[in-house]
Short mmCIF file of C-alpha atoms in Angstrom, two decimals:
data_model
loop_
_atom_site.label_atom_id
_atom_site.label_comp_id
_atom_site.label_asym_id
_atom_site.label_seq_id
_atom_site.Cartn_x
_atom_site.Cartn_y
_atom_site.Cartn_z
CA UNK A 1 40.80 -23.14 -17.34
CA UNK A 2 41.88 -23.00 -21.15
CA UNK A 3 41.85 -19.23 -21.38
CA UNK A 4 42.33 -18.26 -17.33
CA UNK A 5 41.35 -14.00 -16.88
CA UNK A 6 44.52 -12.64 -15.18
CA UNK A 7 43.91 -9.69 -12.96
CA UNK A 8 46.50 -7.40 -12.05
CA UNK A 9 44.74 -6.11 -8.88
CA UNK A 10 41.84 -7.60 -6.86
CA UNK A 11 40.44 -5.08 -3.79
CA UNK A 12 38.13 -6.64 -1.49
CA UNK A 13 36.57 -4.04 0.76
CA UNK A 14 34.89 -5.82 3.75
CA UNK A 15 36.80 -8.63 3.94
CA UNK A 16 35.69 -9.96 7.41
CA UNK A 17 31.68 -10.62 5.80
CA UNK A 18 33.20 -12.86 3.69
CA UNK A 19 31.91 -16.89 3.24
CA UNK A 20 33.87 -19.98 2.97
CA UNK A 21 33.11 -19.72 -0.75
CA UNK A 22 33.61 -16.14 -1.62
CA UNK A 23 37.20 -16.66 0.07
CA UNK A 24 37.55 -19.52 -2.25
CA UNK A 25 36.87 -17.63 -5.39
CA UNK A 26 39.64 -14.58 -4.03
CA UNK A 27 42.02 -17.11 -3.49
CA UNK A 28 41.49 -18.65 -7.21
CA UNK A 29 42.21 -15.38 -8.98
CA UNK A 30 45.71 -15.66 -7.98
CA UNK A 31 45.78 -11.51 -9.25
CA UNK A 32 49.09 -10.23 -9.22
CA UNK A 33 48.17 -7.85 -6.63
CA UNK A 34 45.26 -8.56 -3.98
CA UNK A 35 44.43 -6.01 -1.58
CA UNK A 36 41.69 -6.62 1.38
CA UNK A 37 40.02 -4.28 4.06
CA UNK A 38 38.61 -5.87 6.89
CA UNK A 39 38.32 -5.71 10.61
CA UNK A 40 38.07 -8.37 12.54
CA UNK A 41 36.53 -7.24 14.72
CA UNK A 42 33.62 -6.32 13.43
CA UNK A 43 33.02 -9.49 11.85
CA UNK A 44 29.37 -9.91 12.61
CA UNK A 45 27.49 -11.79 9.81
CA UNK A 46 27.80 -15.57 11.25
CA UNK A 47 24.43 -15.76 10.88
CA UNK A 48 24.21 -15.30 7.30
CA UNK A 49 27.89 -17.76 6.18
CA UNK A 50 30.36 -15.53 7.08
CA UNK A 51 33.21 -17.50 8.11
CA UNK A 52 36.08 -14.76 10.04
CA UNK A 53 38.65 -17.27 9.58
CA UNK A 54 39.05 -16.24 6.31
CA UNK A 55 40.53 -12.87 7.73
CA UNK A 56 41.90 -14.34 10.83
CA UNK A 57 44.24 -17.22 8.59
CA UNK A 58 45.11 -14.42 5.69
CA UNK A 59 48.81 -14.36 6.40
CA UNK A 60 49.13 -18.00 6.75
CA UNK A 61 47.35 -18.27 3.51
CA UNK A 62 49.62 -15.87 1.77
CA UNK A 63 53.36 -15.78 3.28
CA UNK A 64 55.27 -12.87 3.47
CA UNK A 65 51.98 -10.43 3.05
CA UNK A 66 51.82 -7.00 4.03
CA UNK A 67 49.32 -6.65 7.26
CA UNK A 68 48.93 -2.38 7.92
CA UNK A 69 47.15 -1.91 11.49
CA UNK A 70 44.95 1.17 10.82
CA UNK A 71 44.65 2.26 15.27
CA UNK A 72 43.58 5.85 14.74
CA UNK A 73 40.05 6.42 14.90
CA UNK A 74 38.58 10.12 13.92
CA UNK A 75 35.29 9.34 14.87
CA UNK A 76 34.56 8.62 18.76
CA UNK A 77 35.63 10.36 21.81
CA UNK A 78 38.36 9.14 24.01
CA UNK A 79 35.73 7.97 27.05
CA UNK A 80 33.55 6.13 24.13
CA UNK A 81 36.81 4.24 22.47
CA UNK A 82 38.21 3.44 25.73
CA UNK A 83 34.97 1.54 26.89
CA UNK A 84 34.82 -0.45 23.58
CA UNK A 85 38.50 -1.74 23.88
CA UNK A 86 37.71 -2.61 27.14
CA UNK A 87 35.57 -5.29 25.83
CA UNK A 88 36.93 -5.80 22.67
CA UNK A 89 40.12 -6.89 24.37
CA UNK A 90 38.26 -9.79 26.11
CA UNK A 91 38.35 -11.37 22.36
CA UNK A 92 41.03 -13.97 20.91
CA UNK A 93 43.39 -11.48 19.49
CA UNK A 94 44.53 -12.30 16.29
CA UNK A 95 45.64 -8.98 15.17
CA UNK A 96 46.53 -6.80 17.67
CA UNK A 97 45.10 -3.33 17.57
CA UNK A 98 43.94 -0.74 20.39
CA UNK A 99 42.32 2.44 18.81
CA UNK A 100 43.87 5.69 19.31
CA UNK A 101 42.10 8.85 19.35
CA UNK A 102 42.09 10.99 16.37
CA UNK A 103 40.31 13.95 17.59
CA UNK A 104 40.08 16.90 20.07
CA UNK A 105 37.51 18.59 22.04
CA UNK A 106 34.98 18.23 25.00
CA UNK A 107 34.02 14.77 25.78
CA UNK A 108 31.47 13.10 27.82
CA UNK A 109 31.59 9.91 29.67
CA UNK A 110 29.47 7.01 28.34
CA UNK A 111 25.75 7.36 31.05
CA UNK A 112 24.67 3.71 32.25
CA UNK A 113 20.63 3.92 32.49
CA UNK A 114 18.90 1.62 34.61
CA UNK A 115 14.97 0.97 34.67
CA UNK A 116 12.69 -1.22 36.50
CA UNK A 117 11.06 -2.22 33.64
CA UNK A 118 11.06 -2.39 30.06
CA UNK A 119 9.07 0.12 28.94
CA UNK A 120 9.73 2.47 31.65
CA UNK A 121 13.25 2.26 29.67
CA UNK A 122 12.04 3.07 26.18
CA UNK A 123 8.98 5.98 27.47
CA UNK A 124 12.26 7.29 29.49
CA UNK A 125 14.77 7.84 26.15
CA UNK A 126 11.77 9.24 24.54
CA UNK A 127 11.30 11.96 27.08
CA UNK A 128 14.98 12.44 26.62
CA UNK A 129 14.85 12.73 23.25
CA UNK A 130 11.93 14.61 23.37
CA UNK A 131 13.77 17.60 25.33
CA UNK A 132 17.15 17.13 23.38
CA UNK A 133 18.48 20.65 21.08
CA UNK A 134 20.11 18.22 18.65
CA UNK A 135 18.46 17.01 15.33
CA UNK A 136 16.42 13.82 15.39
CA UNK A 137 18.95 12.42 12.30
CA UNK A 138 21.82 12.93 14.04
CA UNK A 139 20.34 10.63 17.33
CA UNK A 140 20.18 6.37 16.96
CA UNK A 141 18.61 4.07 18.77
CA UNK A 142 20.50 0.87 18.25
CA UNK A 143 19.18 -2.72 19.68
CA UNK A 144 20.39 -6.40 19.39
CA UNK A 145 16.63 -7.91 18.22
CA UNK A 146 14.01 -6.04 16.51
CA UNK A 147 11.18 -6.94 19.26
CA UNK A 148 13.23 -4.07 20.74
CA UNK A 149 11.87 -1.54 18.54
CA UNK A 150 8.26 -1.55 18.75
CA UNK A 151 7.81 -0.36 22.36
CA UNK A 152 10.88 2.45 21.45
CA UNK A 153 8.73 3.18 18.15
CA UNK A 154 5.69 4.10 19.79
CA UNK A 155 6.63 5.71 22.47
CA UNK A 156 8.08 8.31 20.05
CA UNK A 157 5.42 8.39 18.01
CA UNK A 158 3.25 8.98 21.19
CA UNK A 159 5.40 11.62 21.66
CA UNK A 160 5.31 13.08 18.40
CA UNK A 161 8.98 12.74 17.84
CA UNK A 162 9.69 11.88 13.84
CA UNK A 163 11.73 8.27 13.55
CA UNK A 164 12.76 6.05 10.68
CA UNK A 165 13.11 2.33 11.08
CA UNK A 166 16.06 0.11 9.17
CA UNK A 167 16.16 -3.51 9.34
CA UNK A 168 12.79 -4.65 10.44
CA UNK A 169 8.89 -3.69 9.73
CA UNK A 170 7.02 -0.58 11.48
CA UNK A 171 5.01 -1.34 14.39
CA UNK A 172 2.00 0.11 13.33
CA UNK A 173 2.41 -1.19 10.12
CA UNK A 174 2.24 -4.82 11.63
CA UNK A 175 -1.50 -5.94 10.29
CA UNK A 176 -2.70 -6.57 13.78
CA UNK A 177 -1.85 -3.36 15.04
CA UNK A 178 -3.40 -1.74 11.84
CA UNK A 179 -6.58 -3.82 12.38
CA UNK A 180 -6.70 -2.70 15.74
CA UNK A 181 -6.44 0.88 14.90
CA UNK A 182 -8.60 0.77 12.00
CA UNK A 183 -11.41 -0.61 14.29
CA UNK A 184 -10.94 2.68 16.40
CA UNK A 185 -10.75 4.77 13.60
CA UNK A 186 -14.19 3.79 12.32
CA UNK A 187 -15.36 4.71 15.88
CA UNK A 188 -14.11 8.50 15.80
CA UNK A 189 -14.38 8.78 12.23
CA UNK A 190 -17.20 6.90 11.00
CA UNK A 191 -16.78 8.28 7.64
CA UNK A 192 -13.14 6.75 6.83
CA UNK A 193 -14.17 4.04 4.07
CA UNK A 194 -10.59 3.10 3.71
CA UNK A 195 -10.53 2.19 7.38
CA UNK A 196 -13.72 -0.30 7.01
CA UNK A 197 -12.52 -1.72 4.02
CA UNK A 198 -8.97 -2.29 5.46
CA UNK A 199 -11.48 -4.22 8.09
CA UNK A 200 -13.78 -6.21 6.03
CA UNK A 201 -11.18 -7.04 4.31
CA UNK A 202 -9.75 -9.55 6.86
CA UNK A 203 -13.41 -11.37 5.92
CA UNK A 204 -13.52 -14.32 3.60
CA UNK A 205 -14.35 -14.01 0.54
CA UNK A 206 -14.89 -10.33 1.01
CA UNK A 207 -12.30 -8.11 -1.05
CA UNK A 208 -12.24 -4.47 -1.45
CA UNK A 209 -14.55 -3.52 -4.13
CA UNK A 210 -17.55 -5.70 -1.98
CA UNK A 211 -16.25 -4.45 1.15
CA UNK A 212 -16.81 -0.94 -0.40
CA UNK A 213 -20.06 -1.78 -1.44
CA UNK A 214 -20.91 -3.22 2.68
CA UNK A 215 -19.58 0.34 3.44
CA UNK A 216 -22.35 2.15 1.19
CA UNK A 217 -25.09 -0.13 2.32
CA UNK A 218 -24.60 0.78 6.10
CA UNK A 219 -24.06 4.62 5.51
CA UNK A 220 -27.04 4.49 3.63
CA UNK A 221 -29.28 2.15 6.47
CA UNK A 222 -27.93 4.83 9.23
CA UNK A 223 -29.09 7.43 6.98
CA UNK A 224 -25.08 8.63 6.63
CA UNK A 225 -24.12 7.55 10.09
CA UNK A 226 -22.53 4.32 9.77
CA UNK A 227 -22.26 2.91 13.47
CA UNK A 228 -26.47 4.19 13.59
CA UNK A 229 -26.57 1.45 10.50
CA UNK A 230 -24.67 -1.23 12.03
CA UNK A 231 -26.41 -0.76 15.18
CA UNK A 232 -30.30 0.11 14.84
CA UNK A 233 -30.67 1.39 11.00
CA UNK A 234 -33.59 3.31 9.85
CA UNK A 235 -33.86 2.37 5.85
CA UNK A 236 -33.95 -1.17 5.09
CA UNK A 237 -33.77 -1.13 1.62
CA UNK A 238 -30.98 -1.23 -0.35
CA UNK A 239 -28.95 1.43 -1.79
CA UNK A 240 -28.41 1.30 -6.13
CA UNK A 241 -25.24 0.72 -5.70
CA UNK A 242 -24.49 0.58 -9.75
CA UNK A 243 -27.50 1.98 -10.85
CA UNK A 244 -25.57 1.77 -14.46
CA UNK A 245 -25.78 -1.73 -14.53
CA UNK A 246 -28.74 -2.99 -15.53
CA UNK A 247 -31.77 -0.72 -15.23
CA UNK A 248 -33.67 -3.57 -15.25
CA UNK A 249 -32.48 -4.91 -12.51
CA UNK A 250 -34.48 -2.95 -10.07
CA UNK A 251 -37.58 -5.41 -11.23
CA UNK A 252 -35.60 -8.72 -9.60
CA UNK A 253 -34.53 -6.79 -5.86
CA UNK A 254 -37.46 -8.42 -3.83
CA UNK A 255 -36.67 -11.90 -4.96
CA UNK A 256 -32.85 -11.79 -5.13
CA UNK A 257 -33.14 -9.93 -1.06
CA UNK A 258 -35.40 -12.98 -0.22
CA UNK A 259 -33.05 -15.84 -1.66
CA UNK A 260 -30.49 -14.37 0.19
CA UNK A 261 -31.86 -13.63 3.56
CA UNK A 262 -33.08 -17.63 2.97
CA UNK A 263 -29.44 -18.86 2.46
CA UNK A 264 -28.75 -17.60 6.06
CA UNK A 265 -31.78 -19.52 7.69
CA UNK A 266 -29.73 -22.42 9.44
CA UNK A 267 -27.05 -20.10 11.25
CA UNK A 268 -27.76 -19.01 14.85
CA UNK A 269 -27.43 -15.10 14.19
CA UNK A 270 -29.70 -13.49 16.71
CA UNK A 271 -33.10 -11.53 16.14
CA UNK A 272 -31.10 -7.99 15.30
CA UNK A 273 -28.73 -9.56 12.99
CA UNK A 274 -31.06 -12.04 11.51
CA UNK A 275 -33.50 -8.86 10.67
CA UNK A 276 -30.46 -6.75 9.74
CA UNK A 277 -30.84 -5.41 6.12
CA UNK A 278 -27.42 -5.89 5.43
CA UNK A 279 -28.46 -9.38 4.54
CA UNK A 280 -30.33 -8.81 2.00
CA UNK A 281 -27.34 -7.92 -0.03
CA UNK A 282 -27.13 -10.43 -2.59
CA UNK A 283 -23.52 -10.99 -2.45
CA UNK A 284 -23.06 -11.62 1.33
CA UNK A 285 -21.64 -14.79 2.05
CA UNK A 286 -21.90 -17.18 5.35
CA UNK A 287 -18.25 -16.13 6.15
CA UNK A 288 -19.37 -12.73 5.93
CA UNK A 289 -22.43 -12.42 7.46
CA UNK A 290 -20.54 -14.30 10.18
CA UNK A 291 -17.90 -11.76 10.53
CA UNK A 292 -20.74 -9.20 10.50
CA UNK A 293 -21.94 -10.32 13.42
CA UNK A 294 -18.85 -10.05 14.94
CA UNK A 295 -18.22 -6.69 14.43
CA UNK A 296 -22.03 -5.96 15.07
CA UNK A 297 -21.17 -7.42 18.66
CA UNK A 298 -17.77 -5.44 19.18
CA UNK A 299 -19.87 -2.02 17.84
CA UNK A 300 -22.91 -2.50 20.39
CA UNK A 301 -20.09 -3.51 23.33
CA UNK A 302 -18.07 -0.15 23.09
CA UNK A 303 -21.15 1.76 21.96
CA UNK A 304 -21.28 3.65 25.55
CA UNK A 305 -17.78 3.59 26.56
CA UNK A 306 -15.71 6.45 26.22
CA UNK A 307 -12.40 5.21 27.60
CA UNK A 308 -9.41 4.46 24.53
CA UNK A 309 -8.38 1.40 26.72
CA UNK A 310 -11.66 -0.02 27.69
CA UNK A 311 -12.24 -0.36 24.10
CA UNK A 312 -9.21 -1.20 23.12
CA UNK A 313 -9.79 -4.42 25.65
CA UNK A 314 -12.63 -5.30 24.43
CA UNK A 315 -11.69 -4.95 20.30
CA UNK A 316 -8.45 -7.28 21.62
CA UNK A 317 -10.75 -9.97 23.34
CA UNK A 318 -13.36 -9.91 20.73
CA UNK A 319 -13.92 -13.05 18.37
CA UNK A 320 -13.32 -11.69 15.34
CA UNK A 321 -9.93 -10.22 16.55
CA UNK A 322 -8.83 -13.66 17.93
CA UNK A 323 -10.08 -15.13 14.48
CA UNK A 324 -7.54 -12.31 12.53
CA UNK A 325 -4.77 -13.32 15.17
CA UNK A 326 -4.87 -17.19 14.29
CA UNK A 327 -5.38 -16.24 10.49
CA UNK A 328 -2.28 -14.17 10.71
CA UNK A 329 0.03 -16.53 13.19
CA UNK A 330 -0.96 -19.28 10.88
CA UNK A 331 0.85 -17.87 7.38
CA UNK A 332 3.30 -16.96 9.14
CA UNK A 333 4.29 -20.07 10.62
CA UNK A 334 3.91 -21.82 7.16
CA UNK A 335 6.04 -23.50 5.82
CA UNK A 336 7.61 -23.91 1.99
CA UNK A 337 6.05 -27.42 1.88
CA UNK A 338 2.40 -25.76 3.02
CA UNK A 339 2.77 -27.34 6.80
CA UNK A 340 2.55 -25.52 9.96
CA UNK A 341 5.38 -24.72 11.90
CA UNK A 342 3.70 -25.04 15.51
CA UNK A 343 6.68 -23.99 17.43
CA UNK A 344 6.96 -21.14 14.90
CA UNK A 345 2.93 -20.15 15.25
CA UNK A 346 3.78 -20.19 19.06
CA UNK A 347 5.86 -17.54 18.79
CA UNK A 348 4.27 -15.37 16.14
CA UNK A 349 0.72 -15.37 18.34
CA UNK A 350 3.13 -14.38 21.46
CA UNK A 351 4.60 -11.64 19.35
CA UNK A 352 1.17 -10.43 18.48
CA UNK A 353 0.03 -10.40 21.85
CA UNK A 354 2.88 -8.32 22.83
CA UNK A 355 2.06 -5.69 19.90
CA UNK A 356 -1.47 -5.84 21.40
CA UNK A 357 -0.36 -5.22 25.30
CA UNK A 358 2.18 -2.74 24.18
CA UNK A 359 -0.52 -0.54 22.13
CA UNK A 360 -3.01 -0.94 25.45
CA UNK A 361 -0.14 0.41 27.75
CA UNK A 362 -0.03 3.40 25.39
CA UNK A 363 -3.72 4.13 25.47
CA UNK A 364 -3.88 4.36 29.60
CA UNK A 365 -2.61 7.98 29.40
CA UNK A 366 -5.86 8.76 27.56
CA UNK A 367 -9.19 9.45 28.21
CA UNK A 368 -10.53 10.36 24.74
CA UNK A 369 -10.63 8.28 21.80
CA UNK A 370 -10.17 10.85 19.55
CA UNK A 371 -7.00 11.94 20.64
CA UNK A 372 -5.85 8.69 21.17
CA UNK A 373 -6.37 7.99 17.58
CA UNK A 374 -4.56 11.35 16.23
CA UNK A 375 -1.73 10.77 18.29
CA UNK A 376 -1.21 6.88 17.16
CA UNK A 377 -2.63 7.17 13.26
CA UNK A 378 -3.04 10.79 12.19
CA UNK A 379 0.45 12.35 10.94
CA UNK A 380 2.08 8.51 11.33
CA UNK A 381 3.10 8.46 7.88
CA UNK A 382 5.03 12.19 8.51
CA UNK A 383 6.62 10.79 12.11
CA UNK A 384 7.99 7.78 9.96
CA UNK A 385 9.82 8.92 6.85
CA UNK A 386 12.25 11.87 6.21
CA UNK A 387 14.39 13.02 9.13
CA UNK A 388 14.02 11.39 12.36
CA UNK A 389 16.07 9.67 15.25
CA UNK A 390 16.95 6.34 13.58
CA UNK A 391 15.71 2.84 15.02
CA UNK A 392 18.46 0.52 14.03
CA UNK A 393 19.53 -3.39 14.55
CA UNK A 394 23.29 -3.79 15.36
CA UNK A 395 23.77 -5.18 11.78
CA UNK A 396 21.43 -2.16 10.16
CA UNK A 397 24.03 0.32 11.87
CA UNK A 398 26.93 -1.01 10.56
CA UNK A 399 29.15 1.65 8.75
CA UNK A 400 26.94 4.61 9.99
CA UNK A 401 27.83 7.54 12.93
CA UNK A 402 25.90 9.29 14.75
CA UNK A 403 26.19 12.41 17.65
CA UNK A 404 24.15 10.32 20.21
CA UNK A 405 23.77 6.67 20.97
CA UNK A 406 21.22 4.99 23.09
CA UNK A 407 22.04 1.12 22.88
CA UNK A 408 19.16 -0.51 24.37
CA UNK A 409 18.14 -3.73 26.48
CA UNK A 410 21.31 -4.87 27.56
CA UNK A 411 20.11 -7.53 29.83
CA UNK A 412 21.51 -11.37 29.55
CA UNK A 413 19.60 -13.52 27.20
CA UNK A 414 18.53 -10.29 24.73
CA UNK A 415 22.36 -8.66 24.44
CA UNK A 416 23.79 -10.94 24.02
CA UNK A 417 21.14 -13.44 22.25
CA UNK A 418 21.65 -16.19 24.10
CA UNK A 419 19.20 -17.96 21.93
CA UNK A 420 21.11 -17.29 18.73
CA UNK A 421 24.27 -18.54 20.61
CA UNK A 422 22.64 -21.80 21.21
CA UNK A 423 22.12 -22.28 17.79
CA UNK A 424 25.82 -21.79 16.52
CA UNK A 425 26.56 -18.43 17.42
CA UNK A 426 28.88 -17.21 20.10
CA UNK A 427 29.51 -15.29 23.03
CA UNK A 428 32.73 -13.58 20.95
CA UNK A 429 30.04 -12.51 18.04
CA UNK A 430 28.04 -11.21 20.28
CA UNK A 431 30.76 -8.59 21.81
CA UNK A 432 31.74 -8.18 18.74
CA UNK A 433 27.81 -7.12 17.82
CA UNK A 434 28.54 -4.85 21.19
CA UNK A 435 31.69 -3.13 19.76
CA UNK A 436 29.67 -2.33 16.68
CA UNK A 437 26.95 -0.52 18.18
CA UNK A 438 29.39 1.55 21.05
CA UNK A 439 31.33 2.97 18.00
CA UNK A 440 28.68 4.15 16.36
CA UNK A 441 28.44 6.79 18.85
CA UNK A 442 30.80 10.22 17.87
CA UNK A 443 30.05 12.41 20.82
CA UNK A 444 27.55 10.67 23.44
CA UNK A 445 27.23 7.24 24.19
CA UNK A 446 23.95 6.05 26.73
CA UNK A 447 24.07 1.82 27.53
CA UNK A 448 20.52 0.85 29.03
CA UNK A 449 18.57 -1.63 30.50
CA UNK A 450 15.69 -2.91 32.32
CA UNK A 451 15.16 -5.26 35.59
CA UNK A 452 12.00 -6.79 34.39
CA UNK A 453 9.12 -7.29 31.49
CA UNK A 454 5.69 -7.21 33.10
CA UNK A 455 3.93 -8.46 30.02
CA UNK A 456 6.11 -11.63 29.57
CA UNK A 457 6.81 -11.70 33.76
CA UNK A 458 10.33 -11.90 33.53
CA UNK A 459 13.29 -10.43 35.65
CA UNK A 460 16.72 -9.58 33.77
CA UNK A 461 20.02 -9.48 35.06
CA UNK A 462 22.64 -7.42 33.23
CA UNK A 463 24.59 -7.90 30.18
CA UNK A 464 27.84 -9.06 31.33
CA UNK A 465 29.25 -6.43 28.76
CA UNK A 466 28.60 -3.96 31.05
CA UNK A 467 30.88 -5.43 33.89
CA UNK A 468 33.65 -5.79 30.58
CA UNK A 469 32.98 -2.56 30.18
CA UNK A 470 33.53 -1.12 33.90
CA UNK A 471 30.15 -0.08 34.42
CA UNK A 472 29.17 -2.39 36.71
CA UNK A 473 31.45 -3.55 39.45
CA UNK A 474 32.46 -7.02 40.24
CA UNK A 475 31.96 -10.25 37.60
CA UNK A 476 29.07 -10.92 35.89
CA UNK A 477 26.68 -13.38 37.17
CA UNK A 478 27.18 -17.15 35.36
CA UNK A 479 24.37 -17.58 33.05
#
């Protein structure tokens, strides 16, 4: 460079996260002074171009530099550091380093918790939680994938225990978990507009503002009683829905209700729907009318039942569901170039099963819809923001302490990923993932896991970081 920027002193905090490039540009300052924090192990960004041979060749790269070996750590109890050396050690050790205990007191001994199956596990730390004198902030929940946290997410929130999710989307803010619930809202609450629109939506060519109008149109045929309008109304005209309009407008109703009922002629709806006054509504398409008929169906199938999860079955095997499920598995599996990703759809439609199972296995306990409903939707907004036990990835906790640590799922293939290690990961990332998530714990440390998953009809064997670790005896199985 003509006119090269001299810098007398260059810090680089986090030095381990740092790419092939970004090491590039340190070394190309050439500052008088250069100055980097890093640990390596905790080096966990792979994934996203970090390259830890930047920190492991540093003194090779710059002769005669000062390495300082910070060993005393003021944050974890002697029982909690002594497990994560344990494991850490099994690592290529480039700097050598074996924390020291910086602080005093009354320790406990890191619990090992052991379930048949996997949501025995998370229903079992909520109850725990659940009975617990310390504050919900000061208590994480830490997992290696975020599938984790939607079966430890609503189990609180079944619970009524406040939590906040980092690095991944709510479960019941997932559309087909909303859909689902919105679909049982309208059955307790048959006034809740927002619910039906948040429904109709999902029909094409049907937005909000005609969705709204639907919503009026039914009210009005059940005489205020929506489900009595979808199901046997008792006005068949139709509402003014914008009586400021055109007052004139009133003189063309008969023959715009009769084009429109016409335009449906050739579809096979059924006598009921085919006489339903809904279709007189001029702006009703063939989609919609379609998806009508759907929910028509669905309405007149739960109409008598009483049970949450006999009518949660039937709202998860009903057509118009199954339509919402490919619609959604479909974008989602798309592809900058506009193709489909079929390995990708695979795997969304199997993750929206789960979401489906997962909310049926929390509606058994029940046997009225309505408190089913309050306990999943009403207050859901207050149990996820503010102060509540935090729902974190390994990555999302980085940097962050906490009183009590529950690391969860620690079963071979799913801690460590041994999916993400088959596609250029590695088994030393993945305890290194491990010794993140251990030391986030300051006072109590709980390592869990399950022996099977009923929904997917899997059995687990242990993460071999718990035989590293000393909690299970002998060698860990070959995988």
């Amino acid at each position: 460079a003509e006119n090269p920027i001299i810098f007398e002193e260059v810090l680089v905090d986090e030095y381990q996260d740092t790419n092939t490039l970004q090491s590039s540009l340190i070394d190309a300052l050439k500052p008088r002074s250069l100055f980097c924090v890093g640990d390596y192990d905790q080096s966990i960004y792979a994934f996203n171009g970090a390259n830890i041979e930047n920190i492991g060749t540093f003194p090779d790269r710059y002769p005669g530099a000062s390495v300082f070996t910070l060993k005393i750590n003021y944050r974890s109890t002697a029982p909690i550091l002594s497990l994560a050396n344990r494991v850490i050690e099994r690592n290529e050790r480039i700097y050598p380093k074996k924390l020291e205990v910086g602080r005093k007191g009354k320790s406990h001994p890191p619990r090992l918790l052991m379930y048949n199956e996997l949501f025995d596990q998370y229903q079992a730390i909520s109850h725990a939680i659940k009975t617990t004198h310390l504050p919900n902030d000061q208590i994480a929940i830490i997992f290696r994938n975020n599938a984790s946290a939607d079966g430890i997410e609503a189990s609180l929130r079944e619970l009524g225990i406040p939590c906040k999710r980092k690095g991944g989307t709510s479960f019941f803010e997932a559309k087909e978990v909303k859909f689902l619930l919105d679909l049982l809202v309208l059955l307790v609450n048959p006034k809740d507009m927002m619910a039906f629109i948040h429904v109709f939506d999902y029909a094409k060519g049907t937005g909000s503002a005609l969705a709204k109008d639907f919503f009026h149109c039914l009210t009005h045929f059940g005489e205020g009683d929506l489900v009595s309008g979808v199901l046997s109304p008792t006005l068949f005209n139709l509402p003014k829905l914008n009586p400021k309009k055109n007052i004139q407008l009133g003189l063309f109703d008969d023959d715009l209700e009769i084009g429109s009922i016409s335009r449906f002629a050739s579809l096979d709806l059924g006598e009921e729907i085919r006489a339903h006054p809904l279709l007189k509504h001029p702006r009703l398409s063939t989609e919609g009318v379609l998806f009508f008929r759907e929910y028509w169906l669905f309405v007149r199938s739960v109409k008598q039942s009483k049970n949450p999860s006999t009518i949660l079955q039937k709202a998860i095997e009903s057509k118009f569901y199954q339509d919402i499920v490919e619609k959604l598995s479909t974008q989602r599996a798309q592809l900058k170039s506009g193709e489909i990703d079929e390995e990708k759809k695979k795997l969304s439609r199997e993750r929206i099963s789960r979401k489906a199972r997962l909310l049926l296995d929390l509606s058994k306990p029940y046997k009225e819809l309505r408190r089913f409903v309050n306990a999943m939707v009403l207050g859901g907004n207050e149990l996820s923001e503010g102060e509540g036990v935090n729902l974190l990835t390994v990555h999302a906790s980085k940097g962050l302490e906490f009183s009590e640590v529950y690391v969860v799922d620690l079963m071979d293939g799913r801690f460590p990923n041994r999916k993400l290690m088959s596609k250029g990961g590695s088994i030393e990332e993945e305890r290194r993932l491990f010794y993140v998530a251990v030391t986030r714990a300051k006072d109590k440390l709980h390592l869990s896991l399950a022996k099977t998953d009923r929904v997917k009809k899997l059995d687990f064997i242990p993460s071999p970081f718990l035989y590293e670790a000393g909690l299970l005896k002998g060698e860990a199985p070959a995988s």
